């Protein structure tokens, strides 16, 4: 079949493309499906279960059959609807879900065995022997199932997301949508018009109707010209609004460059989040078919789609075409095809009183009862009054009525309502707020109705915003009532398809009924009806009409399944919006990051932060070697570590002390100015939440530090306490984590080093004792805060300077401390130092532990009300036997492994005998063996005893001796000197 | 009628004439010994085990919609027993053992597929935590393996090993874990219960409880009053609403969880994978769809639908972990109501009202618990003593300071 | 979702962090008789209504206000939003 006349294709250009290895040409304006049909290719796919040969049934996004793998390599896109794939030069597509070629699919053997594969069959078999499911049955099923294939290559394209706001979002660019957008935009409203197609016009492009007695294209062009002149209107073609979310937010995908061979420098697709005050849903309607025996052959398609192919794409699926209809609409297709020179073999109308509208054979009161043609329709059987005969036709258009596209109207769970007069589910009253439905989506499907209801919808929607819009002069358009009979399927014994892609037949619906799977959701799930890529757009209403017939209920009583987003499939890549790879989450860098990089530091991800893990030096071959050096250098000289990532909260106000007293489990109000205290926070449920230090810089000014991981949550929690619990207190909070660079200076030479940089401030042990704090200047006038606190157990300080000076300060200290052994250390050495000292960190403060377990039970003051204090005393918490202990291997060569569980020697190792677990472990260069911290039941009573650290996961069972968690300087002399 | 391959062939050759109702559609009787409120997975499993294991008679399941219409009908189908705490792990391992024999027992293929679940590790601290968990699993009789980066790569070479914000450092693997066909589980228990004489009553909503002198006498329903010696409530996301009718407040909030399925694809992912540094987990159904999910939306909701930011967040996680899924399409998103408890663990217990029992607080993890939850609840209903593996799931554990907080997030349901 | 911030107008819910029922404003006195029972109720029990719910949201990516938002948990319709501090102060004023 060569091309028909007319159409919206640009014949001046030829586009080459390849399908299943064969080369073809088409024109701009074609889809892959129309271009293939122009070459008489009707066979484009295979069905899901039976692998039946299939061609396109539609010309739009509802297509269930003509699914292909578009493009190749990393850009291969499975399940792409040939009816939506815009043709471009060099397009390559391959058929899918086949073994062998499309014409000779070996899995078509399934079709021969179809009786065994009826609805629900797999629930009844494959149970014996048990092990065969994973080994034999399931792999076979999985290989046969699925549709297209995904390569395992990373998607090479870029994606973006964006936000749009408007007064009115018009969804659908057909007659109703154009009229709505025109009306609203002329009134000055901010309007977005979105349509999934690459051209505006909707079904105006598919029909031969005139507007004001001129081709509809003239009016569309005129409207487009006006649109171009209206700055308050944004027209978004190739944009599918896929979901209606809360508060006027709509999700939309713009296929920016899917119509190009490659995106070039552009993104492939953009995810738009559109916030609309009002919405006109003008999404049109989807035609339904009529199941009859073997109604799924390539060449059998929707009659409306045939008009689209003929009028818009100038192509007919065959030279000789028949029409099967239950209403007037099918006759239109016959007339349009005749006008294009296609031969009509006959119009088969289920209505006995049907009249022909033109010169074609009419079979009134008849049905199509069977078809022939393995890879494409050849002939069909017409049955009238029990008499059958065959006629030849290469294509059959089926017109079963139109289902309004109510999906977005139902995304807030409002159910559509059955309307007997239009034989359709119409949007119900329970629409998403702000939405008005117009045109065929509202059951107002004549061109006149679509235009006027679209304009009226815009006027009504804008009235709610106080914008008064005038109805435009709309063109004169057809308004013929469409008579239709409620005819849902042709009875018969052979298989008649309801859901093409998933191979659900009328027989399956009947079996579902027979087996008492009657509620629509059971029907859907038992048969897989409507679960294909088209989500039942072409099948659901037909199936539930059949079910209604079987149960004797009305269609209204039978009801629909739930409409859920997305309206059509949305690529996962665009939903991810391009935040892939290292862009998945932000990267926060410490003030000394670049400096550390220059020192050759190895970095590690700590939440969002990148922290220096260790600083390898030339000649060091393992990370352990480096870490051991850093630890020993710190304990022998002085170590420097960037601890900026710890959360810092500035607390000020007359009631700051009282506020902190309530926030911390231990007393904080009594802290003297110029001093620091360790603080433990509980959650209100009584468990340990976070720890850190609290420094009192002035009577009404404190600085609180938190752990790195909890900096955000603790600040939020403190604001909650301030605003929600105790708003009467005079206290203000601000997070200063990013404002101050903070460096830990630890080791016996720490003071000597600091004395070289502070501006004449007395930091002698007497002038600045353990747990002192002060504001001062360093390096000749730089503002600084100094805290004498120690995480390592050494004489130690933390010094804070404005963040932008962090790197300079670090550099200066390393330089000035060279003779003191100043050594930068990373998080690994930090971890070793704190484990050696027995300080709790994230592994011990994991949200499941208590002050009691941490050995800090006495810190929870009973003399005041503080968050978590009351529930920390509940019987179950008070009876908790596990305590933090230190653990060393009996044989110093043995490992200590965090995550191992602790048992008594000789005890069976089961849940009931589990005494605790190792929280943190490291190699201690100071002790010359591995060490660990852990929670152990009756820990203090077991001091000196041996327990088994069982780690069956890694085949370990190590004898450990229970010791104090303070491996270093348990008396604390070093940090006080 | 017994289901078998032989029977399927026979029926195929004889026009399916022998296939009858999967279950009866009985009218409710005036009274029962046991009324189970909720015809979801847990309610149906409870009725099944009551009849099968505990020999109970005169049992009804009351379902306000259609059987299996709750969270059993929409979830990501994962079964696993990879818990940490002693209050949880033995229970979930008991459940896993029931999964392993369920289909042969109730004669229905629920497509239990032990494809393995891999929890990815991205930090040293995470490895420590997973090692602790994997060992806890071993001590409770479950299987677990700790994999290093290269072992993970050998399983799934196409994960993002090259360009990741949070590099994969290993994983915790449970090979016996996997997936099951969620509807099939509901139907298998429903059919099994029906065959044992349980009345499954659909379109029957409980509107109130008749309680006298601290004892429940029966339930008011949209189909009239139904007397009961014992009433067991297993209504998941509706727990708060239903128990309020008995005058109870619960340590539970209802939240929305969304889950997702892609269009059908040829085999792509063999097992279940969870991303340890983002909100994303995924498996592939036998039909070919990638079934995936992430975090709850985070706010109280009974709407059974969620919002766009979580969809984006989940997709971001997916793309970060496995950029090869980019060109697959999301087919459907759905939302269910989760009964998020205050410590993230469930409740199977008596209530302060004699004869009234509660099964609730499953958060977003109730599917995997279905068999054990039904068994344990049946045992409690039948004997008034808890199943040993469910003994910690007491209602008074919050007041007594015995919470089972697997994640250590405290009394904030949306963090569990 | 969009939250009508009383100071800043409509803001995307993504800027906020959700906590839960606004009854969390009514913290019991930890030093009072029967505090354990009162705290159990406060920390753990919820009305969990299907319908109008007063709840706490923190404008974490914004002005750091805690808000009491009144929202329908069935339809997600938002009926209003107040500064939690104002609500808490009013409650404390009422108690005096």
Tab-separated table of N, CA, C and O in Angstrom, chain A residues 51 153 161 212 229 298 402 810 867 874:
chain	number	residue	atom	x	y	z
A	51	UNK	N	2.457	-15.139	23.167
A	51	UNK	CA	3.354	-14.751	22.062
A	51	UNK	C	2.599	-14.725	20.733
A	51	UNK	O	3.100	-15.198	19.715
A	153	UNK	N	23.725	-1.521	30.934
A	153	UNK	CA	24.625	-0.373	30.794
A	153	UNK	C	23.995	0.869	31.424
A	153	UNK	O	22.780	1.063	31.352
A	161	UNK	N	15.109	18.455	36.290
A	161	UNK	CA	13.778	18.678	36.823
A	161	UNK	C	13.573	20.165	37.053
A	161	UNK	O	14.531	20.903	37.273
A	212	UNK	N	-15.633	26.030	10.811
A	212	UNK	CA	-16.050	27.142	9.945
A	212	UNK	C	-15.891	26.772	8.467
A	212	UNK	O	-15.419	27.573	7.652
A	229	UNK	N	1.838	34.700	20.419
A	229	UNK	CA	1.883	36.121	20.749
A	229	UNK	C	1.509	36.377	22.210
A	229	UNK	O	1.502	37.513	22.654
A	298	UNK	N	-2.792	-8.960	13.646
A	298	UNK	CA	-2.291	-7.702	13.076
A	298	UNK	C	-3.212	-7.264	11.945
A	298	UNK	O	-3.561	-8.072	11.072
A	402	UNK	N	-16.345	4.957	23.195
A	402	UNK	CA	-15.197	5.704	23.713
A	402	UNK	C	-15.238	5.795	25.228
A	402	UNK	O	-16.287	6.069	25.807
A	810	UNK	N	45.292	25.580	60.341
A	810	UNK	CA	45.865	24.234	60.307
A	810	UNK	C	47.284	24.295	59.765
A	810	UNK	O	48.220	23.727	60.355
A	867	UNK	N	14.530	16.293	79.636
A	867	UNK	CA	13.946	15.432	78.605
A	867	UNK	C	14.459	14.005	78.765
A	867	UNK	O	15.671	13.781	78.825
A	874	UNK	N	11.935	3.756	83.827
A	874	UNK	CA	10.941	2.673	83.743
A	874	UNK	C	11.593	1.347	84.115
A	874	UNK	O	12.789	1.137	83.862
